Amino acid sequence: MRTTLYSLLLSLVSCSSVASASSGTSAFASVRLLHRKSSIKIKNTDQQLTLTTLQLQDYPSITNNFNRHSTTTALRASTGDGALGLAKHTSISALLAQVLSRVRRHANILLLLLVATTTAAILLSKRSNPQTLLWPGTHSDDSQYLQDTPLPPGSLGCPFLGHDIFGGSKEYGPFVGLAKLSQKFDGIFKVYSFGLPIVSVAGVDNIKSLLKQEFQKRDGSSDDGGSGINTFVMGKKNLGPIFGEEALLYEHDAAKHGKLRRLVGSAMTPAAIEAAIPSIQEAAGKQIENILEAGEGTIEMEKVFNDYTLDIAWKQILGLDLREEEVPRFHKAVADWTGGILNPMLLLPFRIPGLMKFSKIGRARTYLTSKVEEKLAKLERDGPDNSTLSKLYFATDDDDGTTRLTHAQVMHNALFLIFAGSETSSSTLTCVSLLLGLHPKVWKKIQEEQRELCSEEGEGLTRKILDKCTYLDSVVKETLRLHPVETLELRRAAKTVVVDGKQIPEGWMALGNIKETHRRDPTVYQEDGSHMDDRKGFEPERWLEESAKPSVWMPFGDGPRRCIGERLAMTEMKVFLAMLARKVDYELVANDEKIAWKTNTVMARPADGVEVRARVAVA
């Protein structure tokens, strides 16, 4: 019983050793461990830490005694066989780290305990690997045909928890932990993160090799059960119903995925996107009017682009007829719903009671579902219209001419298009506005291109005219080279797969590392990293010369799950920027040498939202 407690302390010590070493702890702690009765006394003089939860499963009854008339607080836990007393002076918030600070001083004793615990576990099970005790699931595939195929190199980090590869920093943005590890290891590496063994795969050839094994058996044949690699939903018990388990992204059956992609893709054809351009242009015009109405004041471009993409969501994707006073409610509902992907509570392995009724994200999803249901009833009654939802609802499979999407498939895929489209387009446009503010000469070139097109083609925008916006296209592509979505969706290996001579064992996760793949592009690579710098590396002209054009560009993924909304996203961005260049001049309010980034986002977003001063463009 006590060995279990000591093992837990050991893992905590190893996790916090670096942080505590840098904290400058000067408090004194004394620890006394006895056989029949155990007590830990801590005297804290200045360092304060946080004690969130103390769980002692070996002690069935716990009594908390708090002395409110002094600065000493005592916690006492007792059983018939032993007692644990914890006394803390000045502040309970300093408790845990002071214990660990003192325990680390007895490293020799703790090391012996660790060796004893590990040895005992190995003796109990000859098949056990000491590594898998501290990092569960990190086994290798030792089957005969893979005996000479190693796991990738890497770092597992803190026992049981691993590294935080998803968190962000102001200097980098989201996924800073992954970025640091990516530059330390070459191409493919293993990492443990939040209880998941993961292999990060970078390099265009490596990612293509990985994605070729989507839906594939070991012999390379197509598999109707999806036993190669397939998308993995963390927290499926809660995120599944929130985001829709019948969306294209999460279909694991190869044949069903192919049919579903054809049906959903019928709403994303070039003809369908061209028919949507007037609606997209109307949404862009409304937001540009709002920019100019700010006058001499400032405006946050991130909010402009959020509103723009959400207006496209309800007008074009869903085809709703919202009253003006209901638009803010729709925008808020989408924000609450999409924000749920970053809520760690949804990763719990059980269904949260009352999730859809009482949680903010659940209520938002319920509201959006009700709006889609209303629209579907109208389509059934009145027939098709020009919305994306209508095209999904009435789509038939070309193979038989009769198969249609189910009601749930229409619902889930329409909502997923809103999530994916609004996030990627809004984030990218926000970064574009920052980069153009940092590089005003580039903005002037876009304006010159648009003036020439207006004189030749008139003020309207069509797919033909957008195709002629070659410099504008290069600006969007260069932005997505610098700031793509950091990774592809997590894949789970249903069977062991091999990439570049390294195995990704059955049950491990595989992660396509897009940002690192862009960084390693040999055509643009610079040893000092300047090719990925927003000030030094932003060169749209590189896309206009075949010899200088990047050889790697994967912001929309690759393989059978390549983003199906790519055409719509590029059209949204190019329509807005073309119209903005024709009507607006702007400058950044802040032009700091170092750009600060938001830390808790899916894609890179500047911390200030790109605040600008705008004025009517001078011809």
Coordinates of C-alpha atoms in Angstrom, one line a residue:
M1 CA 0.0 0.0 0.0
R2 CA 2.7 2.4 1.0
T3 CA 4.9 1.4 -2.0
T4 CA 2.1 2.6 -4.3
L5 CA 2.1 6.0 -2.5
Y6 CA 5.9 6.2 -2.7
S7 CA 5.8 5.3 -6.5
L8 CA 3.3 8.1 -7.0
L9 CA 5.6 10.6 -5.2
L10 CA 8.5 9.4 -7.3
S11 CA 6.7 10.2 -10.5
L12 CA 5.7 13.6 -9.2
V13 CA 9.3 14.4 -8.2
S14 CA 10.6 13.6 -11.6
C15 CA 7.9 15.8 -13.3
S16 CA 8.5 18.8 -11.1
S17 CA 12.3 18.6 -10.7
V18 CA 13.1 21.2 -13.4
A19 CA 10.3 23.6 -12.4
S20 CA 11.2 23.5 -8.8
A21 CA 14.9 23.9 -9.4
S22 CA 14.2 27.1 -11.2
S23 CA 11.8 28.4 -8.7
G24 CA 14.4 29.4 -6.1
T25 CA 12.7 27.6 -3.2
S26 CA 14.2 28.6 0.1
A27 CA 11.7 27.1 2.5
F28 CA 12.7 24.4 5.0
A29 CA 10.9 21.1 5.2
S30 CA 11.4 18.1 7.4
V31 CA 10.1 14.7 6.6
R32 CA 9.8 11.8 8.9
L33 CA 8.6 8.4 7.7
L34 CA 7.8 5.7 10.2
H35 CA 6.7 2.1 9.8
R36 CA 3.6 2.0 11.8
K37 CA 2.8 5.7 12.0
S38 CA 3.7 8.1 9.3
S39 CA 3.8 11.9 9.6
I40 CA 5.0 14.6 7.3
K41 CA 5.6 18.1 8.8
I42 CA 6.3 21.1 6.6
K43 CA 7.3 24.5 7.7
N44 CA 7.0 27.0 4.9
T45 CA 8.6 30.4 5.2
D46 CA 8.2 32.1 1.9
Q47 CA 7.6 30.0 -1.2
Q48 CA 3.9 29.5 -2.1
L49 CA 2.7 26.8 -4.5
T50 CA -0.7 25.4 -5.3
L51 CA -2.2 22.2 -3.8
T52 CA -5.3 21.4 -5.8
T53 CA -6.3 17.9 -4.7
L54 CA -4.7 15.3 -2.3
Q55 CA -6.1 11.9 -2.8
L56 CA -5.1 9.1 -0.4
Q57 CA -6.9 6.0 -1.6
D58 CA -5.1 3.9 1.0
Y59 CA -6.8 5.7 3.9
P60 CA -10.6 5.1 4.0
S61 CA -11.4 7.8 6.5
I62 CA -10.1 11.4 6.4
T63 CA -10.8 14.2 8.9
N64 CA -9.9 17.7 8.0
N65 CA -9.2 20.0 11.0
F66 CA -8.7 23.6 10.3
N67 CA -7.6 26.1 12.9
R68 CA -9.0 29.4 11.8
H69 CA -7.6 31.4 14.7
S70 CA -3.9 30.9 13.7
T71 CA -1.8 30.7 10.6
T72 CA -1.4 27.0 11.0
T73 CA -3.6 24.6 9.1
A74 CA -3.5 20.9 9.7
L75 CA -4.8 18.0 7.7
R76 CA -5.0 14.7 9.4
A77 CA -5.9 11.3 7.9
S78 CA -6.1 8.3 10.1
T79 CA -6.8 4.5 9.9
G80 CA -6.6 1.7 12.4
D81 CA -3.1 0.8 11.4
G82 CA -1.4 4.1 10.7
A83 CA -1.8 7.9 10.6
L84 CA -0.7 10.5 8.3
G85 CA -0.5 14.1 9.7
L86 CA 0.2 17.1 7.5
A87 CA 0.9 20.4 9.2
K88 CA 1.5 23.5 7.2
H89 CA 2.7 26.9 8.4
T90 CA 1.5 30.2 6.8
S91 CA -0.2 28.9 3.6
I92 CA -1.7 25.6 2.5
S93 CA -0.9 26.6 -1.1
A94 CA 2.8 25.8 -0.6
L95 CA 2.3 22.3 0.6
L96 CA 3.0 19.9 -2.3
A97 CA 6.2 21.5 -3.6
Q98 CA 7.8 21.8 -0.2
V99 CA 7.2 18.1 0.3
L100 CA 8.7 17.3 -3.1
S101 CA 11.6 19.7 -2.5
R102 CA 12.6 17.8 0.7
V103 CA 11.9 14.4 -0.8
R104 CA 14.2 15.1 -3.7
R105 CA 17.1 15.5 -1.1
H106 CA 16.7 11.8 -0.3
A107 CA 17.3 10.8 -3.9
N108 CA 19.3 7.7 -2.9
I109 CA 16.4 6.3 -0.9
L110 CA 13.9 7.2 -3.5
L111 CA 16.1 5.6 -6.2
L112 CA 16.2 2.3 -4.2
L113 CA 12.4 2.4 -3.9
L114 CA 12.0 3.0 -7.6
V115 CA 14.4 0.1 -8.4
A116 CA 12.5 -2.2 -5.9
T117 CA 9.1 -1.3 -7.3
T118 CA 10.2 -1.8 -10.9
T119 CA 12.0 -5.1 -10.2
A120 CA 9.0 -6.4 -8.4
A121 CA 6.7 -5.6 -11.3
I122 CA 9.1 -7.2 -13.8
L123 CA 9.2 -10.4 -11.6
L124 CA 5.4 -10.5 -11.5
S125 CA 5.2 -10.3 -15.2
K126 CA 8.1 -11.3 -17.4
R127 CA 6.4 -9.6 -20.4
S128 CA 6.4 -6.2 -18.6
N129 CA 8.7 -3.4 -19.8
P130 CA 9.8 -0.9 -17.2
Q131 CA 9.1 1.9 -19.7
T132 CA 5.4 0.9 -20.1
L133 CA 5.0 1.1 -16.3
L134 CA 5.7 4.8 -16.3
W135 CA 4.5 5.6 -19.9
P136 CA 1.6 3.2 -20.4
G137 CA 1.0 2.1 -24.0
T138 CA 4.6 2.8 -25.2
H139 CA 5.3 -0.8 -26.3
S140 CA 7.0 -1.7 -29.5
D141 CA 5.9 -4.3 -32.0
D142 CA 8.3 -7.2 -31.6
S143 CA 6.7 -9.5 -34.1
Q144 CA 9.0 -11.4 -36.3
Y145 CA 8.8 -9.3 -39.4
L146 CA 9.4 -6.1 -37.3
Q147 CA 12.2 -7.2 -35.1
D148 CA 14.8 -5.1 -37.0
T149 CA 12.5 -2.1 -37.3
P150 CA 13.1 0.3 -34.4
L151 CA 10.8 2.8 -32.7
P152 CA 11.7 6.4 -33.7
P153 CA 14.0 8.3 -31.3
G154 CA 12.3 10.9 -29.1
S155 CA 11.4 12.0 -25.6
L156 CA 8.7 10.6 -23.4
G157 CA 8.9 13.4 -20.7
C158 CA 7.2 13.2 -17.4
P159 CA 6.0 9.7 -16.3
F160 CA 2.2 9.1 -16.9
L161 CA 1.7 12.6 -18.4
G162 CA 4.5 13.1 -20.9
H163 CA 5.1 16.4 -22.7
D164 CA 2.5 19.2 -23.3
I165 CA 2.8 19.4 -27.1
F166 CA -0.4 21.3 -27.6
G167 CA 0.1 24.3 -25.3
G168 CA 1.3 27.7 -26.6
S169 CA 3.5 30.6 -25.8
K170 CA 3.3 34.3 -26.6
E171 CA 6.6 34.0 -28.6
Y172 CA 5.4 31.2 -30.8
G173 CA 1.7 30.6 -30.5
P174 CA 0.0 27.2 -30.1
F175 CA 1.9 23.9 -30.2
V176 CA 5.2 25.4 -29.0
G177 CA 6.1 22.1 -27.2
L178 CA 5.8 20.2 -30.4
A179 CA 7.8 22.8 -32.3
K180 CA 10.7 22.6 -29.8
L181 CA 10.8 18.8 -30.0
S182 CA 10.6 18.9 -33.8
Q183 CA 13.7 21.0 -34.1
K184 CA 15.5 18.7 -31.6
F185 CA 14.8 15.4 -33.5
D186 CA 15.1 14.7 -37.2
G187 CA 11.9 14.1 -39.2
I188 CA 10.2 11.4 -37.2
F189 CA 10.2 11.2 -33.4
K190 CA 8.2 9.7 -30.6
V191 CA 6.6 11.6 -27.7
Y192 CA 4.2 10.9 -24.9
S193 CA 1.5 13.5 -24.3
F194 CA -1.4 13.4 -21.9
G195 CA -1.4 9.6 -21.7
L196 CA -1.0 9.1 -25.5
P197 CA 2.0 7.6 -27.2
I198 CA 2.5 9.6 -30.4
V199 CA 4.8 9.6 -33.3
S200 CA 5.3 12.9 -35.0
V201 CA 5.9 12.6 -38.8
A202 CA 7.5 15.5 -40.7
G203 CA 8.7 15.7 -44.3
V204 CA 6.5 15.6 -47.4
D205 CA 7.6 12.1 -48.4
N206 CA 7.1 10.7 -44.9
I207 CA 3.7 12.3 -44.5
K208 CA 2.6 11.0 -47.9
S209 CA 3.9 7.5 -47.0
L210 CA 1.9 7.7 -43.7
L211 CA -1.3 8.8 -45.4
K212 CA -1.1 6.1 -48.1
Q213 CA -1.7 3.6 -45.3
E214 CA -5.1 5.2 -44.5
F215 CA -7.6 2.3 -44.7
Q216 CA -4.9 -0.1 -45.8
K217 CA -4.1 -3.7 -44.6
R218 CA -0.6 -4.9 -44.1
D219 CA -0.6 -6.4 -47.6
G220 CA -1.5 -3.0 -49.1
S221 CA -5.0 -4.0 -50.2
S222 CA -8.0 -1.8 -49.5
D223 CA -9.7 -2.6 -46.2
D224 CA -13.4 -2.1 -45.5
G225 CA -12.6 -2.1 -41.7
G226 CA -10.0 0.6 -41.7
S227 CA -7.2 -1.4 -40.1
G228 CA -4.3 0.8 -41.3
I229 CA -4.3 4.2 -39.7
N230 CA -7.4 6.2 -39.1
T231 CA -8.6 9.4 -37.5
F232 CA -8.8 9.3 -33.7
V233 CA -11.3 11.3 -31.6
M234 CA -9.9 12.2 -28.2
G235 CA -12.7 12.3 -25.7
K236 CA -15.2 10.6 -28.0
K237 CA -17.8 10.1 -25.3
N238 CA -18.3 13.9 -25.3
L239 CA -16.7 15.4 -28.4
G240 CA -18.4 12.8 -30.5
P241 CA -22.0 14.1 -29.9
I242 CA -20.7 17.7 -29.8
F243 CA -19.1 17.7 -33.2
G244 CA -20.9 14.8 -34.9
E245 CA -19.7 11.3 -35.3
E246 CA -21.0 10.9 -38.8
A247 CA -18.9 13.7 -40.3
L248 CA -16.7 12.8 -43.2
L249 CA -13.6 13.2 -41.1
Y250 CA -14.5 10.3 -38.7
E251 CA -15.7 7.7 -41.2
H252 CA -13.3 4.7 -40.8
D253 CA -14.7 2.3 -43.4
A254 CA -12.9 2.8 -46.7
A255 CA -15.9 2.1 -49.0
K256 CA -18.3 4.2 -46.9
H257 CA -15.7 7.0 -46.7
G258 CA -15.4 7.1 -50.5
K259 CA -19.1 7.3 -51.0
L260 CA -19.5 9.9 -48.3
R261 CA -16.7 12.0 -49.7
R262 CA -18.4 11.9 -53.2
L263 CA -21.7 13.1 -51.7
V264 CA -20.2 15.8 -49.6
G265 CA -17.9 16.8 -52.4
S266 CA -20.8 17.5 -54.7
A267 CA -21.4 20.6 -52.6
M268 CA -17.8 21.8 -53.1
T269 CA -17.3 21.5 -56.8
P270 CA -15.9 24.5 -58.8
A271 CA -19.4 25.2 -60.2
A272 CA -20.9 25.1 -56.7
I273 CA -18.2 27.5 -55.4
E274 CA -18.7 29.9 -58.3
A275 CA -22.4 30.0 -57.6
A276 CA -21.7 31.0 -54.0
I277 CA -19.4 33.9 -55.0
P278 CA -22.2 36.6 -55.0
S279 CA -23.2 35.6 -51.5
I280 CA -19.6 35.6 -50.3
Q281 CA -19.0 39.0 -52.0
E282 CA -22.1 40.4 -50.2
A283 CA -20.7 39.3 -46.8
A284 CA -17.3 40.8 -47.5
G285 CA -18.9 44.1 -48.6
K286 CA -20.8 44.4 -45.3
Q287 CA -17.6 43.9 -43.2
I288 CA -15.6 46.4 -45.4
E289 CA -18.3 49.0 -44.8
N290 CA -17.9 48.4 -41.0
I291 CA -14.1 48.9 -41.4
L292 CA -14.5 52.3 -43.1
E293 CA -17.2 53.4 -40.6
A294 CA -14.6 53.3 -37.9
G295 CA -13.3 56.5 -39.3
E296 CA -10.2 57.7 -37.4
G297 CA -10.7 55.1 -34.7
T298 CA -9.1 51.7 -34.7
I299 CA -10.6 48.3 -35.6
E300 CA -9.6 44.8 -34.8
M301 CA -9.2 42.8 -37.9
E302 CA -9.6 39.4 -36.2
K303 CA -13.2 40.4 -35.2
V304 CA -13.9 41.5 -38.7
F305 CA -12.8 38.2 -40.2
N306 CA -14.6 36.2 -37.5
D307 CA -17.8 38.0 -38.3
Y308 CA -17.2 37.6 -42.1
T309 CA -16.7 33.8 -42.0
L310 CA -19.6 33.3 -39.6
D311 CA -21.8 35.4 -41.9
I312 CA -20.8 33.0 -44.7
A313 CA -21.7 30.1 -42.4
W314 CA -25.3 31.1 -41.9
K315 CA -25.9 32.8 -45.2
Q316 CA -24.2 30.5 -47.7
I317 CA -23.3 27.2 -45.9
L318 CA -26.6 26.8 -44.0
G319 CA -28.7 29.2 -46.1
L320 CA -30.5 30.5 -43.1
D321 CA -32.8 33.6 -43.2
L322 CA -31.8 35.2 -39.9
R323 CA -33.3 38.4 -38.6
E324 CA -30.7 41.1 -37.9
E325 CA -31.2 40.8 -34.2
E326 CA -30.6 37.1 -34.3
V327 CA -27.2 37.2 -36.1
P328 CA -25.2 38.0 -32.9
R329 CA -26.8 35.0 -31.2
F330 CA -25.8 32.8 -34.1
H331 CA -22.2 34.1 -33.9
K332 CA -22.0 33.5 -30.2
A333 CA -23.4 30.0 -30.5
V334 CA -20.7 29.1 -33.1
A335 CA -18.0 30.6 -30.9
D336 CA -19.2 28.7 -27.9
W337 CA -19.5 25.5 -29.9
T338 CA -16.1 25.7 -31.7
G339 CA -14.4 26.8 -28.5
G340 CA -15.3 23.5 -26.9
I341 CA -12.5 21.7 -28.8
L342 CA -10.1 23.3 -26.3
N343 CA -12.1 22.4 -23.2
P344 CA -10.2 19.6 -21.4
M345 CA -13.3 18.5 -19.5
L346 CA -14.6 17.1 -22.8
L347 CA -11.7 14.6 -22.8
L348 CA -13.1 12.7 -19.9
P349 CA -13.6 9.0 -20.7
F350 CA -17.2 9.0 -19.7
R351 CA -20.3 11.0 -20.9
I352 CA -20.8 14.1 -18.8
P353 CA -24.3 14.1 -17.4
G354 CA -26.5 16.8 -18.9
L355 CA -23.8 17.7 -21.5
M356 CA -26.2 18.9 -24.2
K357 CA -28.7 20.6 -21.8
F358 CA -26.7 22.3 -19.1
S359 CA -23.2 23.0 -20.6
K360 CA -22.5 26.1 -22.7
I361 CA -21.1 24.1 -25.5
G362 CA -24.0 21.7 -25.4
R363 CA -26.6 24.5 -25.5
A364 CA -24.8 26.1 -28.4
R365 CA -24.8 22.8 -30.3
T366 CA -28.5 22.3 -29.6
Y367 CA -29.3 25.8 -30.9
L368 CA -27.3 25.3 -34.1
T369 CA -29.0 21.9 -34.6
S370 CA -32.4 23.5 -34.3
K371 CA -31.5 26.0 -37.0
V372 CA -30.4 23.3 -39.3
E373 CA -33.5 21.3 -38.6
E374 CA -35.7 24.3 -39.5
K375 CA -33.8 24.7 -42.8
L376 CA -34.0 21.0 -43.7
A377 CA -37.8 21.1 -43.2
K378 CA -38.0 24.2 -45.5
L379 CA -35.9 22.4 -48.1
E380 CA -38.1 19.3 -47.9
R381 CA -41.1 21.5 -48.3
D382 CA -39.9 24.1 -50.9
G383 CA -37.2 22.3 -52.8
P384 CA -33.5 23.1 -53.4
D385 CA -31.8 26.5 -53.2
N386 CA -28.2 27.7 -53.7
S387 CA -27.0 26.9 -50.1
T388 CA -24.3 24.3 -49.4
L389 CA -26.8 22.6 -47.0
S390 CA -29.2 22.2 -49.9
K391 CA -26.6 20.6 -52.1
L392 CA -25.7 18.2 -49.3
Y393 CA -29.4 17.4 -48.7
F394 CA -30.3 16.6 -52.3
A395 CA -26.9 15.1 -53.4
T396 CA -27.1 11.6 -55.0
D397 CA -24.2 9.3 -55.5
D398 CA -23.1 9.2 -59.2
D399 CA -22.5 5.4 -59.0
D400 CA -26.1 4.5 -58.5
G401 CA -28.0 7.8 -58.8
T402 CA -30.1 7.0 -55.8
T403 CA -28.0 6.9 -52.6
R404 CA -28.3 10.1 -50.5
L405 CA -26.8 11.3 -47.3
T406 CA -28.7 10.3 -44.2
H407 CA -30.3 13.0 -42.0
A408 CA -27.5 12.7 -39.5
Q409 CA -24.8 12.8 -42.2
V410 CA -26.3 16.0 -43.6
M411 CA -26.4 17.6 -40.2
H412 CA -23.0 16.6 -39.0
N413 CA -21.1 17.4 -42.2
A414 CA -22.8 20.8 -42.6
L415 CA -21.8 21.7 -39.1
F416 CA -18.3 20.4 -39.5
L417 CA -17.9 22.6 -42.6
I418 CA -18.8 25.6 -40.4
F419 CA -16.2 24.6 -37.8
A420 CA -13.4 23.8 -40.2
G421 CA -14.1 26.7 -42.6
S422 CA -14.6 29.5 -40.1
E423 CA -11.5 28.6 -38.0
T424 CA -9.0 28.2 -40.8
S425 CA -10.2 31.1 -43.0
S426 CA -10.6 33.6 -40.1
S427 CA -7.2 32.7 -38.7
T428 CA -5.4 32.9 -42.0
L429 CA -7.0 36.2 -43.0
T430 CA -6.0 37.6 -39.6
C431 CA -2.4 36.6 -40.3
V432 CA -2.6 38.0 -43.8
S433 CA -3.7 41.4 -42.5
L434 CA -0.7 41.3 -40.1
L435 CA 1.8 40.4 -42.8
L436 CA 0.5 43.0 -45.2
G437 CA 0.7 45.6 -42.4
L438 CA 4.3 44.6 -41.8
H439 CA 5.0 44.7 -45.6
P440 CA 3.2 47.7 -47.1
K441 CA 4.9 47.3 -50.5
V442 CA 3.2 43.9 -50.9
W443 CA -0.1 45.5 -50.1
K444 CA 0.5 48.2 -52.8
K445 CA 1.2 45.4 -55.3
I446 CA -2.1 43.7 -54.5
Q447 CA -3.9 47.1 -55.0
E448 CA -2.2 47.6 -58.3
E449 CA -3.2 44.2 -59.5
Q450 CA -6.8 44.8 -58.5
R451 CA -6.9 48.2 -60.3
E452 CA -5.7 46.6 -63.5
L453 CA -8.4 43.9 -63.2
C454 CA -11.1 46.4 -62.5
S455 CA -10.2 48.4 -65.6
E456 CA -10.2 45.2 -67.7
E457 CA -13.1 43.2 -66.2
G458 CA -15.2 45.7 -64.2
E459 CA -16.0 45.7 -60.5
G460 CA -17.6 42.3 -60.3
L461 CA -15.8 39.1 -59.1
T462 CA -16.1 35.8 -60.8
R463 CA -14.1 32.6 -60.6
K464 CA -12.4 33.7 -63.9
I465 CA -11.4 37.0 -62.4
L466 CA -10.2 35.4 -59.1
D467 CA -8.0 33.0 -61.2
K468 CA -6.3 36.1 -62.7
C469 CA -5.4 37.4 -59.2
T470 CA -2.0 35.7 -59.4
Y471 CA -0.2 38.0 -57.0
L472 CA -3.0 37.9 -54.5
D473 CA -3.0 34.1 -54.7
S474 CA 0.7 34.1 -54.0
V475 CA 0.2 36.2 -50.8
V476 CA -2.4 33.8 -49.5
K477 CA -0.2 30.8 -50.3
E478 CA 2.8 32.4 -48.6
T479 CA 0.8 33.2 -45.5
L480 CA -0.3 29.5 -45.3
R481 CA 3.3 28.4 -45.8
L482 CA 4.3 30.5 -42.7
H483 CA 1.2 29.8 -40.7
P484 CA -0.5 26.6 -41.7
V485 CA -2.5 24.5 -39.3
E486 CA 0.3 23.0 -37.2
T487 CA -0.7 19.3 -37.6
L488 CA -3.1 17.0 -39.3
E489 CA -5.7 15.3 -37.2
L490 CA -4.4 12.6 -34.9
R491 CA -4.4 9.1 -36.5
R492 CA -4.5 5.9 -34.6
A493 CA -2.6 2.8 -35.9
A494 CA -5.0 -0.1 -35.9
K495 CA -2.1 -2.2 -37.1
T496 CA 1.6 -1.4 -36.9
V497 CA 2.7 0.7 -39.8
V498 CA 6.3 1.6 -41.0
V499 CA 7.4 5.0 -42.2
D500 CA 11.0 5.7 -43.2
G501 CA 12.2 2.6 -41.5
K502 CA 10.6 3.4 -38.2
Q503 CA 7.7 1.6 -36.7
I504 CA 4.5 3.1 -35.4
P505 CA 3.1 0.3 -33.3
E506 CA -0.5 -0.8 -33.1
G507 CA -2.4 1.5 -30.7
W508 CA 0.0 4.4 -31.1
M509 CA -1.0 7.8 -32.5
A510 CA 0.5 9.3 -35.6
L511 CA 0.6 13.0 -36.2
G512 CA 1.4 14.7 -39.5
N513 CA 3.6 17.7 -38.6
I514 CA 2.7 20.2 -41.2
K515 CA 4.5 23.3 -39.8
E516 CA 7.8 21.4 -39.4
T517 CA 7.4 20.0 -42.9
H518 CA 7.1 23.5 -44.3
R519 CA 10.2 24.5 -42.2
R520 CA 12.3 21.7 -43.7
D521 CA 11.4 22.5 -47.3
P522 CA 14.8 22.4 -49.0
T523 CA 13.8 24.9 -51.7
V524 CA 13.4 27.8 -49.2
Y525 CA 15.3 26.5 -46.1
Q526 CA 17.7 28.9 -44.4
E527 CA 20.0 27.7 -41.6
D528 CA 19.1 30.7 -39.4
G529 CA 15.4 30.0 -39.7
S530 CA 14.7 33.3 -41.4
H531 CA 12.6 31.6 -44.1
M532 CA 9.9 31.1 -41.5
D533 CA 10.2 34.6 -40.0
D534 CA 7.2 37.0 -40.6
R535 CA 9.5 39.9 -41.3
K536 CA 12.4 38.3 -43.1
G537 CA 10.8 35.3 -44.7
F538 CA 7.5 36.6 -46.1
E539 CA 8.2 36.7 -49.9
P540 CA 5.0 36.2 -52.1
E541 CA 7.2 36.6 -55.2
R542 CA 8.7 33.2 -54.6
W543 CA 5.4 31.6 -55.8
L544 CA 5.7 33.4 -59.2
E545 CA 9.0 31.9 -60.2
E546 CA 9.1 28.1 -60.9
S547 CA 12.7 27.8 -59.7
A548 CA 12.0 29.6 -56.4
K549 CA 8.5 28.1 -55.7
P550 CA 8.3 26.0 -52.5
S551 CA 8.5 22.3 -53.1
V552 CA 6.3 21.7 -50.0
W553 CA 2.9 23.1 -49.3
M554 CA 0.4 21.1 -47.3
P555 CA -1.9 23.5 -45.3
F556 CA -5.0 21.5 -46.4
G557 CA -3.4 18.1 -45.8
D558 CA -3.0 15.3 -48.3
G559 CA -4.3 11.8 -49.1
P560 CA -7.8 10.5 -49.0
R561 CA -8.8 13.0 -46.2
R562 CA -7.4 16.2 -47.8
C563 CA -9.6 19.1 -46.8
I564 CA -12.8 18.9 -48.8
G565 CA -13.5 22.6 -48.2
E566 CA -10.2 23.9 -49.7
R567 CA -11.8 25.6 -52.7
L568 CA -14.4 27.3 -50.5
A569 CA -11.7 28.5 -48.0
M570 CA -9.4 29.9 -50.8
T571 CA -12.4 31.6 -52.5
E572 CA -13.5 33.2 -49.2
M573 CA -10.1 34.6 -48.5
K574 CA -9.4 35.9 -52.0
V575 CA -12.8 37.6 -52.4
F576 CA -12.4 39.5 -49.2
L577 CA -8.8 40.6 -49.9
A578 CA -9.6 41.6 -53.5
M579 CA -12.5 43.8 -52.3
L580 CA -10.4 45.2 -49.4
A581 CA -7.6 46.2 -51.7
R582 CA -10.0 48.0 -54.0
K583 CA -11.5 50.1 -51.2
V584 CA -9.2 50.4 -48.2
D585 CA -5.8 51.5 -47.1
Y586 CA -4.7 50.6 -43.6
E587 CA -1.7 50.6 -41.2
L588 CA -1.0 48.7 -38.1
V589 CA -1.5 50.4 -34.7
A590 CA 1.3 48.4 -33.2
N591 CA 4.4 47.5 -35.2
D592 CA 6.5 45.9 -32.4
E593 CA 9.7 44.2 -33.3
K594 CA 8.5 41.0 -31.6
I595 CA 5.0 39.7 -32.5
A596 CA 3.0 38.3 -29.6
W597 CA 0.7 35.4 -30.3
K598 CA -2.4 33.9 -28.6
T599 CA -1.6 30.7 -26.8
N600 CA -4.9 28.9 -26.6
T601 CA -6.0 28.7 -30.2
V602 CA -6.2 26.0 -32.9
M603 CA -4.2 28.1 -35.5
A604 CA -1.8 31.0 -35.0
R605 CA -3.5 34.3 -34.2
P606 CA -1.8 37.5 -33.1
A607 CA -2.4 38.5 -29.5
D608 CA -3.7 42.0 -30.3
G609 CA -6.1 40.7 -33.0
V610 CA -4.3 42.9 -35.5
E611 CA -5.5 46.4 -34.6
V612 CA -5.4 48.8 -37.5
R613 CA -6.4 52.3 -38.6
A614 CA -8.2 52.3 -41.9
R615 CA -9.1 54.9 -44.5
V616 CA -10.6 55.0 -48.0
A617 CA -8.1 53.8 -50.6
V618 CA -6.8 56.5 -52.9
A619 CA -6.8 55.5 -56.6

